[in-house]
Short mmCIF file of C-alpha atoms and ligand atoms in Angstrom, two decimals:
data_model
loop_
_atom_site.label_atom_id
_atom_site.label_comp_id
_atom_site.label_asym_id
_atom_site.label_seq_id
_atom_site.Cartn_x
_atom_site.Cartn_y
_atom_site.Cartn_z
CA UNK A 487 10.66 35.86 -6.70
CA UNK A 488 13.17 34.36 -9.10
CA UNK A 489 16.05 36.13 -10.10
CA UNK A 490 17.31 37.08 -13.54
CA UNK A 491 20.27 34.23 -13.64
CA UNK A 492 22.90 34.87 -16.69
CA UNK A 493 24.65 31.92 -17.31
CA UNK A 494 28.48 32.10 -17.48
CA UNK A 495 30.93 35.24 -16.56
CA UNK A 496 31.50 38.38 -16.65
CA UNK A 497 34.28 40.56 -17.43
CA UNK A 498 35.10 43.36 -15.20
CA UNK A 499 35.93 46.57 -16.67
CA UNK A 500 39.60 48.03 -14.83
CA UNK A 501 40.82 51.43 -14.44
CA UNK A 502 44.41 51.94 -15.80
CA UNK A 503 47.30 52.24 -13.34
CA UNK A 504 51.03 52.72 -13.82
CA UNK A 505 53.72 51.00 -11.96
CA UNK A 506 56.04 53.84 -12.05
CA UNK A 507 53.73 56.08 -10.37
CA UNK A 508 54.13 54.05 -7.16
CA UNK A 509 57.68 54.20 -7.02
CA UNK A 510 57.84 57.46 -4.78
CA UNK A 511 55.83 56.07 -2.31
CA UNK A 512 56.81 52.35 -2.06
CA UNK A 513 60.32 52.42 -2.64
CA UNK A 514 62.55 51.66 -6.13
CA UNK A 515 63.86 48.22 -4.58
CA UNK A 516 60.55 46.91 -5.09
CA UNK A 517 59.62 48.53 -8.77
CA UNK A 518 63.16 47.45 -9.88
CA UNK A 519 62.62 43.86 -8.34
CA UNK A 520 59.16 43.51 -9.99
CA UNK A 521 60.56 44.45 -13.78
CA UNK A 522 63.09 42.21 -13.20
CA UNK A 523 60.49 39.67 -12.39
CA UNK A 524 57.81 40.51 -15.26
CA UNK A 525 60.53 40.05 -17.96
CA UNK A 526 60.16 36.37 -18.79
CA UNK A 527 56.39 37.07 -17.83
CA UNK A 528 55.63 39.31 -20.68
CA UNK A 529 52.61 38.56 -22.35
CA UNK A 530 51.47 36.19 -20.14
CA UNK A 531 47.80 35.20 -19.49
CA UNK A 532 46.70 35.54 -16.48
CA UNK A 533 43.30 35.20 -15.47
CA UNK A 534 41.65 35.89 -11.80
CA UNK A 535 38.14 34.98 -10.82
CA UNK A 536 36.66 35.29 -7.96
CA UNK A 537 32.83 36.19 -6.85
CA UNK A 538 31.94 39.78 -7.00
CA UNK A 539 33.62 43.22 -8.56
CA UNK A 540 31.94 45.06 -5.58
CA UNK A 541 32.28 45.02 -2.05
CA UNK A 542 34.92 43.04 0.63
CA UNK A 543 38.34 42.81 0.78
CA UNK A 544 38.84 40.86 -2.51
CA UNK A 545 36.92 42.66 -5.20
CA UNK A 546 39.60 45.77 -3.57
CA UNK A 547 42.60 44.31 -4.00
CA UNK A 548 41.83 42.68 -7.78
CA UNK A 549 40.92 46.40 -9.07
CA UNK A 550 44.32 47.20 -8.25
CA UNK A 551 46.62 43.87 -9.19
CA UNK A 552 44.85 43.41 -12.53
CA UNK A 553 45.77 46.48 -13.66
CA UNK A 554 49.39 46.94 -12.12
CA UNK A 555 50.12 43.36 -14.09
CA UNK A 556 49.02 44.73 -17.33
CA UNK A 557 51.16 47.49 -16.50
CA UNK A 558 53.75 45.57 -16.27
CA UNK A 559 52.92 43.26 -19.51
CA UNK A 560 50.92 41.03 -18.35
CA UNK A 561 47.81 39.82 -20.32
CA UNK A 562 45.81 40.09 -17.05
CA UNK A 563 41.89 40.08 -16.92
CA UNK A 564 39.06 39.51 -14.02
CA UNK A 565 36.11 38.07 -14.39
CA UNK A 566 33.31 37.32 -12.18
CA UNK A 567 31.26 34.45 -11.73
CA UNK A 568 27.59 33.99 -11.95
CA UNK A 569 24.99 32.30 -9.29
CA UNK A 570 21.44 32.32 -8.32
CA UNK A 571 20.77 32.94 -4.71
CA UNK A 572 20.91 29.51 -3.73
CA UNK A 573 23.97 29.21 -4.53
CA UNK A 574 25.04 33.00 -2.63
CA UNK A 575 23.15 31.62 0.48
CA UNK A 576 25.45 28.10 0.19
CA UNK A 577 28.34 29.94 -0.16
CA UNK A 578 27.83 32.53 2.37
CA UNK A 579 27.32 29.23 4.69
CA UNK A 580 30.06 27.48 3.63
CA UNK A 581 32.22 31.15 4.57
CA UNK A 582 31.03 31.35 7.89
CA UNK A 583 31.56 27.03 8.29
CA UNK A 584 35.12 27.25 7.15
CA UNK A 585 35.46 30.53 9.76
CA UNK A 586 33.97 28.19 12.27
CA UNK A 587 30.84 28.23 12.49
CA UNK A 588 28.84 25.00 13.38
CA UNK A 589 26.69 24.49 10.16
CA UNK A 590 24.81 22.36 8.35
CA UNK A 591 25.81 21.04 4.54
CA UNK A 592 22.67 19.79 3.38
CA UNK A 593 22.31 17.80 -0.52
CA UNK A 594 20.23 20.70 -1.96
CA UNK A 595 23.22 23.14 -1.19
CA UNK A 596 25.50 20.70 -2.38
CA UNK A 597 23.61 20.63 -5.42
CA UNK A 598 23.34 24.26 -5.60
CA UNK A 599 27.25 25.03 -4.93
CA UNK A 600 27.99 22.31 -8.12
CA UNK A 601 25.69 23.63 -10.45
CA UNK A 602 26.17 26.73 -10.41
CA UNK A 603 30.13 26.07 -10.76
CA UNK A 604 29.24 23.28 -13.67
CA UNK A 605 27.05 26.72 -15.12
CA UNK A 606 30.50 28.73 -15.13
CA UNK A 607 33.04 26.31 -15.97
CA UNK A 608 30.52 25.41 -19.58
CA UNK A 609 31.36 28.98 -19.96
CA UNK A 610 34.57 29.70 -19.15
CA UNK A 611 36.84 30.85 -22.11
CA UNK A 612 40.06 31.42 -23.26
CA UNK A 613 43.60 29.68 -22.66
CA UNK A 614 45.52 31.01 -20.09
CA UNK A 615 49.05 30.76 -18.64
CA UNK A 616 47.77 31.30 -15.00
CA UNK A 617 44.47 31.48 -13.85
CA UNK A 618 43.85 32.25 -9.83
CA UNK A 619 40.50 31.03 -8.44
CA UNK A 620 39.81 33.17 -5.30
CA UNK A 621 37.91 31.78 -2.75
CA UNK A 622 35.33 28.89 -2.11
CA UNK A 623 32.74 30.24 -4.38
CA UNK A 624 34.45 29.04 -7.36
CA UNK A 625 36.97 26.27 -6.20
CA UNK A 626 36.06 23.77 -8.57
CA UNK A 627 36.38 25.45 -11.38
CA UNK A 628 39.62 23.73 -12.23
CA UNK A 629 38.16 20.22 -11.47
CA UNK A 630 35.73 21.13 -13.68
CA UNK A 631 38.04 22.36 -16.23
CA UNK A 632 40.98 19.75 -15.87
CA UNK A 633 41.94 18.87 -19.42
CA UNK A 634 42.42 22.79 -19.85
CA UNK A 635 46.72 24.03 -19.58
CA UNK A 636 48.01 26.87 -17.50
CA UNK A 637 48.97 26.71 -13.91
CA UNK A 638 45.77 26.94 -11.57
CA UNK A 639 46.09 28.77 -8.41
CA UNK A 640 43.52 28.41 -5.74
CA UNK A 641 43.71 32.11 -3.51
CA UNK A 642 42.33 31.33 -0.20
CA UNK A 643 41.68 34.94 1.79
CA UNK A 644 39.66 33.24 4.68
CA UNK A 645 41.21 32.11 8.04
CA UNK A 646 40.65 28.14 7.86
CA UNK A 647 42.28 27.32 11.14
CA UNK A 648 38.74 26.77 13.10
CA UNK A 649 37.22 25.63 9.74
CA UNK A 650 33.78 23.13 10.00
CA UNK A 651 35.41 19.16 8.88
CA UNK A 652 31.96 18.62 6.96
CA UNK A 653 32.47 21.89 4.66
CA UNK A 654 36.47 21.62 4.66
CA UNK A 655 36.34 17.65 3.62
CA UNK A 656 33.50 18.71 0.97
CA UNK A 657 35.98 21.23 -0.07
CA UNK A 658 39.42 20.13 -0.41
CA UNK A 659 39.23 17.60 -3.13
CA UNK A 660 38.71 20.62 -5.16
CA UNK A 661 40.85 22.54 -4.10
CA UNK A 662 43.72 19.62 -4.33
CA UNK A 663 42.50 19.76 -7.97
CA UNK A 664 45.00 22.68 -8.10
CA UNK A 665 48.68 23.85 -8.86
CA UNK A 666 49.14 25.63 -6.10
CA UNK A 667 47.66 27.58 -2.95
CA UNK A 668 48.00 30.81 -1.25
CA UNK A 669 47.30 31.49 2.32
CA UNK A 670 47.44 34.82 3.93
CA UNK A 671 49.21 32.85 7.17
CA UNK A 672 51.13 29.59 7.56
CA UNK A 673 48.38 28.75 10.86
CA UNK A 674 45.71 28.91 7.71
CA UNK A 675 47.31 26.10 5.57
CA UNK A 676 45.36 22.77 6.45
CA UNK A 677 47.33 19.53 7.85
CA UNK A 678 45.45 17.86 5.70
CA UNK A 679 45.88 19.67 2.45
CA UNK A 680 47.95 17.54 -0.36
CA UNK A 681 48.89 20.26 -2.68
CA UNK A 682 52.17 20.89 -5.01
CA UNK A 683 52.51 23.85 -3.75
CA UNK A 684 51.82 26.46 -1.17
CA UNK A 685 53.03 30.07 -0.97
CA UNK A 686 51.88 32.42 1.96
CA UNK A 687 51.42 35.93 0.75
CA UNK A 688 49.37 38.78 2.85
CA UNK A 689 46.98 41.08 1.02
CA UNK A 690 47.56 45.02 0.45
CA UNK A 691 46.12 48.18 -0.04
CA UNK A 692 46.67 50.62 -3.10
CA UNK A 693 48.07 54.06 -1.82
CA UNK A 694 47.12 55.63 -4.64
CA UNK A 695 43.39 54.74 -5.03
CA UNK A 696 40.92 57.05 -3.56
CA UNK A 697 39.98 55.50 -0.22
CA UNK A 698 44.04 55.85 0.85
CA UNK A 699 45.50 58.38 -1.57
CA UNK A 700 46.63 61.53 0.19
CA UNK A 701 43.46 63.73 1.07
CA UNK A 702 43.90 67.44 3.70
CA UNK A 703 42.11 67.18 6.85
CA UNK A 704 39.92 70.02 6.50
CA UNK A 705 38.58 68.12 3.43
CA UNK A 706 37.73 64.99 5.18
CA UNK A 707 36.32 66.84 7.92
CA UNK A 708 33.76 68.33 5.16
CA UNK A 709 33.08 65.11 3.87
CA UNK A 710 32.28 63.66 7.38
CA UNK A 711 30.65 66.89 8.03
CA UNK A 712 27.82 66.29 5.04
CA UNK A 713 26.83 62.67 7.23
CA UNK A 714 26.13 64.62 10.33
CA UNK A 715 29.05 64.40 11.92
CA UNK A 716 30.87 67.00 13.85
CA UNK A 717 34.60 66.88 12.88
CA UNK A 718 35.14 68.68 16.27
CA UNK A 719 33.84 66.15 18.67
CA UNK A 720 35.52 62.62 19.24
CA UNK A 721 34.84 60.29 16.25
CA UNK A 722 35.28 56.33 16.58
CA UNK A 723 35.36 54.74 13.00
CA UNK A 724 34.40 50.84 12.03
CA UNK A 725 34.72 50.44 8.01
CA UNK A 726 33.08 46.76 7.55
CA UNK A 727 30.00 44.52 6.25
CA UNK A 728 27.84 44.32 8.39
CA UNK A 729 28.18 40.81 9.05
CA UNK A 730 28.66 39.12 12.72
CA UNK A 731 31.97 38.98 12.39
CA UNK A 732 32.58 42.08 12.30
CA UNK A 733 31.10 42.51 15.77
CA UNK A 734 29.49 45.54 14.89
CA UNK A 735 26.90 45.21 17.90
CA UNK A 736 30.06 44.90 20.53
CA UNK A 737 31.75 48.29 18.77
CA UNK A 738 28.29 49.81 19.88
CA UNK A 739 29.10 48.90 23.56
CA UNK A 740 32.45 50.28 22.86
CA UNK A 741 30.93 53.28 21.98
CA UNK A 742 28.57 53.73 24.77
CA UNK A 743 32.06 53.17 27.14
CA UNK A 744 34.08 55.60 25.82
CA UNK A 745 30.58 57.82 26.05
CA UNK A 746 30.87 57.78 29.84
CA UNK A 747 34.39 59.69 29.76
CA UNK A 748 33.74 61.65 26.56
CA UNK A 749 29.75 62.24 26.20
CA UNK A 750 30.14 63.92 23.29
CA UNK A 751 32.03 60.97 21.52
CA UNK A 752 30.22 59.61 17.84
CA UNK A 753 30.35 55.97 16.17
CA UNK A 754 30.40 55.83 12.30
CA UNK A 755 29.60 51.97 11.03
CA UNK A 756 30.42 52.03 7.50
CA UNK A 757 29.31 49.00 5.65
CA UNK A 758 28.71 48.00 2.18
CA UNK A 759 26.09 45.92 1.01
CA UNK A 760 28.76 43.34 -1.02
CA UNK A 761 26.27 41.59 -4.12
CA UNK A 762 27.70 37.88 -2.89
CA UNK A 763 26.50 38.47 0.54
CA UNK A 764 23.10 38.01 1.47
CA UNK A 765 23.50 38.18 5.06
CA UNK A 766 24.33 42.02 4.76
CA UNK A 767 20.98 43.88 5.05
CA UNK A 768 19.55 41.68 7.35
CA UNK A 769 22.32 42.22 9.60
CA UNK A 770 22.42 45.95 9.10
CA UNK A 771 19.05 45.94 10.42
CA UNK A 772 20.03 44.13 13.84
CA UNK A 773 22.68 46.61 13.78
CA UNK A 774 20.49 49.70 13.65
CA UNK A 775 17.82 48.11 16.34
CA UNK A 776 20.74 47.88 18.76
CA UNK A 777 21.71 51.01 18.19
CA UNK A 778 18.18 52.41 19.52
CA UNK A 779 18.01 55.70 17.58
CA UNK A 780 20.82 57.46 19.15
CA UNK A 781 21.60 60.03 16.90
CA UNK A 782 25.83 59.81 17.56
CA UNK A 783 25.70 56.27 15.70
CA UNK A 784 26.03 56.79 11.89
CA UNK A 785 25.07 53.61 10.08
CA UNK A 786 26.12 54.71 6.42
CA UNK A 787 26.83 52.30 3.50
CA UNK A 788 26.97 52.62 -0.12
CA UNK A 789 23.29 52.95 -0.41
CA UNK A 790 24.02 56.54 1.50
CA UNK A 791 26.80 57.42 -1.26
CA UNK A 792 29.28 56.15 1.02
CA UNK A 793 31.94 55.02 -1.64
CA UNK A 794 36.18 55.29 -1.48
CA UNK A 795 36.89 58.46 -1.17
CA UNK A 796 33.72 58.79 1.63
CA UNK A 797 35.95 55.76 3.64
CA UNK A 798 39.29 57.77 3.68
CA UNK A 799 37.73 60.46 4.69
CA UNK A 800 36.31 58.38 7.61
CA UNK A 801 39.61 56.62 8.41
CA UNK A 802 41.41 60.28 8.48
CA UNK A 803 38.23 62.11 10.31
CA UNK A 804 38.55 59.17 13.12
CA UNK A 805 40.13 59.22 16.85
CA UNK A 806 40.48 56.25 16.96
CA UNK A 807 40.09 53.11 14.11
CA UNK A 808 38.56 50.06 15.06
CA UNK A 809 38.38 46.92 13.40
CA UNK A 810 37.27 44.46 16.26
CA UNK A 811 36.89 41.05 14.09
CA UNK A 812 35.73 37.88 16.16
CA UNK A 813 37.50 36.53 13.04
CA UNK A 814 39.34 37.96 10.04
CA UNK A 815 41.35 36.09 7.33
CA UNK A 816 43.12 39.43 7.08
CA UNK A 817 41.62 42.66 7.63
CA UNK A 818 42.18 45.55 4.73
CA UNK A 819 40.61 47.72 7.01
CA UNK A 820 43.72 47.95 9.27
CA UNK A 821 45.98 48.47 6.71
CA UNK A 822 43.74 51.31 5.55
CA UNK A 823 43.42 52.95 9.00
CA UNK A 824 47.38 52.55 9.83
CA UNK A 825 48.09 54.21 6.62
CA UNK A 826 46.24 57.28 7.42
CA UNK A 827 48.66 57.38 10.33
CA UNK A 828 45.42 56.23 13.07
CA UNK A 829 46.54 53.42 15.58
CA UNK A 830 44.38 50.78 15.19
CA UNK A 831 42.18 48.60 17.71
CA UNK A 832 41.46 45.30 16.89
CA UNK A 833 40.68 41.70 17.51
CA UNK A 834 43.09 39.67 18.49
CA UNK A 835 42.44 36.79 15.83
CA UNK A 836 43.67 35.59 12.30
CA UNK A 837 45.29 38.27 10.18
CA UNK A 838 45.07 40.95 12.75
CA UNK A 839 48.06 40.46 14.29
CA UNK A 840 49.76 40.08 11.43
CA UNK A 841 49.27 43.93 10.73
CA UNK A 842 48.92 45.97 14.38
CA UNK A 843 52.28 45.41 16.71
CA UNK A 844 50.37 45.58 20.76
CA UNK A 845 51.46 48.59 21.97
CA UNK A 846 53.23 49.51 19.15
CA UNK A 847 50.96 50.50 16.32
CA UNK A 848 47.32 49.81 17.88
CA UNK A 849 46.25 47.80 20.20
CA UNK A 850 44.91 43.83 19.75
CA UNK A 851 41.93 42.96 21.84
CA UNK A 852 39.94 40.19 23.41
CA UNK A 853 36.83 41.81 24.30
CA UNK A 854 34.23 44.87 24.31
CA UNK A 855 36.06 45.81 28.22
CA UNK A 856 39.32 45.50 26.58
CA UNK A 857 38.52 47.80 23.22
CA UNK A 858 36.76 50.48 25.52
CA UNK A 859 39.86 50.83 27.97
CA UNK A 860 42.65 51.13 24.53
CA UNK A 861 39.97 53.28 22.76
CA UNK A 862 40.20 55.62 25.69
CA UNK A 863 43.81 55.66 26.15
CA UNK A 864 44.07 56.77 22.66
CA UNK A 865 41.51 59.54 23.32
CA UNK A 866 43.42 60.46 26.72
CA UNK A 867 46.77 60.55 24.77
CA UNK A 868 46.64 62.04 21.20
CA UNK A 869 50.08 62.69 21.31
CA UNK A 870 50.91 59.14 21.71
CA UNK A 871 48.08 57.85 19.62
CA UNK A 872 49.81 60.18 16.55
CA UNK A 873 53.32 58.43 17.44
CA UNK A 874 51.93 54.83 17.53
CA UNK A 875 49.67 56.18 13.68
CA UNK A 876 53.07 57.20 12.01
CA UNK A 877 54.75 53.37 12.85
CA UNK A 878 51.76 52.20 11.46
CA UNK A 879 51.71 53.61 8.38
CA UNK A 880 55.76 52.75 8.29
CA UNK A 881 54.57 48.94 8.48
CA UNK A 882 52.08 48.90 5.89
CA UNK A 883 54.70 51.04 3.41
CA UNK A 884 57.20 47.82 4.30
CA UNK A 885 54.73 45.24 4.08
CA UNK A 886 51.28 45.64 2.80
CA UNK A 887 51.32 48.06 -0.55
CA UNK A 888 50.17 46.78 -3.75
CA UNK A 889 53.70 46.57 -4.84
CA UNK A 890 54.75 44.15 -2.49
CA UNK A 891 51.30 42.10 -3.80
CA UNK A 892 52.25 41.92 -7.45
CA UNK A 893 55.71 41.02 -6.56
CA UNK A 894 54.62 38.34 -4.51
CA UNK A 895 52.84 36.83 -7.30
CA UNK A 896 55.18 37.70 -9.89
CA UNK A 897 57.62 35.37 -8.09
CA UNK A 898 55.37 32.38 -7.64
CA UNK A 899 53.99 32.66 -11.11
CA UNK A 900 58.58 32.34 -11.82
CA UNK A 901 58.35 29.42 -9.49
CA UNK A 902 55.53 27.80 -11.19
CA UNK A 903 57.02 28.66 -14.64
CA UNK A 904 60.29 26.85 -13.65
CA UNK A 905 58.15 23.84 -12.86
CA UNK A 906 56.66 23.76 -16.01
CA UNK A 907 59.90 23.62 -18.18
CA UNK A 908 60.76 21.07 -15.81
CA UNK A 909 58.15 18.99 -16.19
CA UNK A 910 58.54 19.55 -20.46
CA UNK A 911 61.86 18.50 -20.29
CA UNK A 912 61.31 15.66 -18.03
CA UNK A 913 58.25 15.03 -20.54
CA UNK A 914 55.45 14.60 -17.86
CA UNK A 915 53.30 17.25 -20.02
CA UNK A 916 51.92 16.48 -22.84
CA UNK A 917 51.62 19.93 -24.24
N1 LIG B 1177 34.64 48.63 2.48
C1 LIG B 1177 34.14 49.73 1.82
N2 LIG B 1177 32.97 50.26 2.23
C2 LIG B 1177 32.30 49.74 3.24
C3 LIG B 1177 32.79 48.58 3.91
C4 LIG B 1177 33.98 48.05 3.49
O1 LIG B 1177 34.75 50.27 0.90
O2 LIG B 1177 31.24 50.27 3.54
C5 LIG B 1177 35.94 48.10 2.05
C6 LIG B 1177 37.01 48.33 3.09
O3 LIG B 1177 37.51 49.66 3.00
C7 LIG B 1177 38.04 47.27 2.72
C8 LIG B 1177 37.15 46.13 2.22
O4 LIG B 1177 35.91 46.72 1.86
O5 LIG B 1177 38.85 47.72 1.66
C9 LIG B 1177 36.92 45.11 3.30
O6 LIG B 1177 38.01 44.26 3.35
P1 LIG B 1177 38.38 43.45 4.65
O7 LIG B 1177 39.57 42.62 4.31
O8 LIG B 1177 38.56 44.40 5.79
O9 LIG B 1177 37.13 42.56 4.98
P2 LIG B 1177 36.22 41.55 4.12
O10 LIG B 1177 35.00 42.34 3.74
O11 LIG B 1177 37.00 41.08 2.95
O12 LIG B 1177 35.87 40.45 5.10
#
């Protein structure tokens, strides 16, 4: 069946947030440092687009960032781009090629990649100061668009370093089209890449927004306790698409480990079914064969009501967190469970270890054998596991708030601007 296809983009509608309100909990060195910042920014335009409002790491962090820049005078908006399914089935390939994955880039998705980025950049509107292009999905936007002003950012959130040559050399032209890049890691920035300028900036979580603001255990123990869970038995959490990266078959063996010490041990997948990923249900459904009926293993997603607030009170009902990526540009998820003061296990690849310390704050880990063993230390040891939780959530107040975020791009959008009067004055811009 064909779908309904809407040329152009769409706005997403933000919730309002307030700087100020995060000063108690990330510190007044970083509020004062962003006003400082957002003074020669005021009433800039800044526009982000990227490929879905729902669903996956990005569309999480933009309904926090859009509005903390408006609230700090910034002309900031979101919008979305449009695609048939063609084009979410190229992209979705070209994801898992520039994670890796041996595919093939055939003509027709090729053709189905450009047009539907020809579709959106006819459409696209409005003069802006800075626009940031997150992703692949929409790359070429700004090759499309290359007579228009502004600075163009290209946000990459994926972890390039094993990334397919076919997809990346399809890709980078594009993406050379740009300004300037960000990369969650240096390892991520291509050899290859001729850019004017990168700037490596990890992503955060919002402490205030319902999956991580504060919540009392008893009340995530109800929530947990309306999905069939007992609160009082041993809970193992994974909060992820389902999506083979996310190895959600290999947290089942976990599970069925740590079952041989603790019997009465339960697995909650959480996953959301994330509009730009078609890959999700059918996934979800290998995920539920291999789990064989047992009735410990919770496979819950949105489509069960499972939305924010349901995830913290996951990530606070759980022994142990797991997030055990065979590859992750970055992870959210781990920030989210080390805020909620849970030690974390998980992979040891991309952004991971960027966010637990081994030993420290979680565990990283190489295999199913490995996760099982650290999952039931942690079970063995509360005590320990609470210490290790509290220097996680330390970490993630020093490093990965929302605050630090917007600061981060406050000061390349500075950079960028002192570029730009150089260039004026040096009269290599026409404008
Ligand atoms: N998430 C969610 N519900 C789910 C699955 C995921 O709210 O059922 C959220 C999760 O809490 C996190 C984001 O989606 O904030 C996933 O981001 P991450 O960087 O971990 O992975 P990505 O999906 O971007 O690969």
């Amino acid at each position: 069946m064909q779908e309904i296809h809407t040329p152009g983009m769409q706005n997403v509608v933000l919730a309002q947030k307030t700087l100020a309100d995060y000063a108690p909990i990330a510190g007044e060195s970083v509020i004062e440092e962003i006003g400082r910042l957002a003074r020669p920014l005021q009433g800039a335009r800044v526009l982000h687009v990227s490929s879905t409002a729902y669903g996956g790491g990005v569309a999480e962090m933009l309904h926090t960032l859009v509005p903390l820049m408006r609230s700090v005078g910034l002309e900031a908006s979101w919008r979305i781009i449009s695609g048939t399914d063609d084009f979410f089935l190229t992209t979705k390939s070209m994801h898992n090629a520039l994670q890796g994955m041996d595919l093939d880039l055939t003509n027709a998705m090729r053709a189905a990649y450009l047009h539907a980025n020809v579709d959106n950049a006819v459409y696209f509107e409005g003069d802006w100061d800075y626009v940031i292009v997150h992703d692949p999905q929409p790359a070429p936007l700004r090759t499309l668009r290359r007579s228009d002003g502004g600075k163009w950012i290209w946000r990459c959130h994926i972890d390039l370093t094993a990334a397919n040559s076919t997809y990346w050399s399809f890709l980078r032209p594009y993406v050379e089209a740009y300004d300037a890049a960000i990369f969650t890691m240096a390892q991520y920035v291509k050899q290859d890449l001729q850019i004017g300028r990168v700037a490596l900036v990890p992503p955060a979580i919002d402490p205030l927004s319902p999956k991580n603001a504060p919540m009392q255990d008893s009340r995530a123990a109800e929530i947990v306790r309306l999905y069939g869970i007992d609160p009082t038995r041993p809970l193992l959490t994974q909060v992820s698409r389902f999506d083979p990266w996310k190895d959600p078959l290999g947290i089942i063996d976990v599970y069925r480990a740590v079952r041989e010490e603790f019997p009465d041990a339960q697995l909650a997948l959480i996953g959301s079914m994330a509009h730009d990923d078609p890959e999700g249900m059918e996934y979800y459904q290998r995920t539920k064969e291999y789990a064989n009926g047992d009735p410990d293993i919770h496979l819950l997603s949105n489509l069960d009501g499972v939305g924010n607030i349901e995830v913290n009170a996951f990530q606070r009902a759980a022994t142990v967190v797991l997030q055990k990526s065979l590859r992750e540009g970055f992870g959210l998820t781990i920030a989210e469970g080390l805020w909620k003061g849970k030690p974390v296990i998980g992979g040891n690849v991309g952004g991971i270890p960027l966010q637990i310390e081994d030993g420290v704050t979680g565990y990283l880990v190489e295999s199913v054998d490995e996760a099982s063993q650290r999952a039931l230390e942690l079970m063995r040891y509360p005590e320990e596991a609470e210490r290790m939780g509290a220097r996680g959530r330390e970490t993630v107040r020093e490093k990965f708030l929302s605050t630090s975020l917007l600061r981060n791009y406050l000061r390349l959008f500075t950079d960028l601007a002192i570029t730009r009067s150089v260039e004026r004055s040096e009269g290599m811009v026409a404008s």
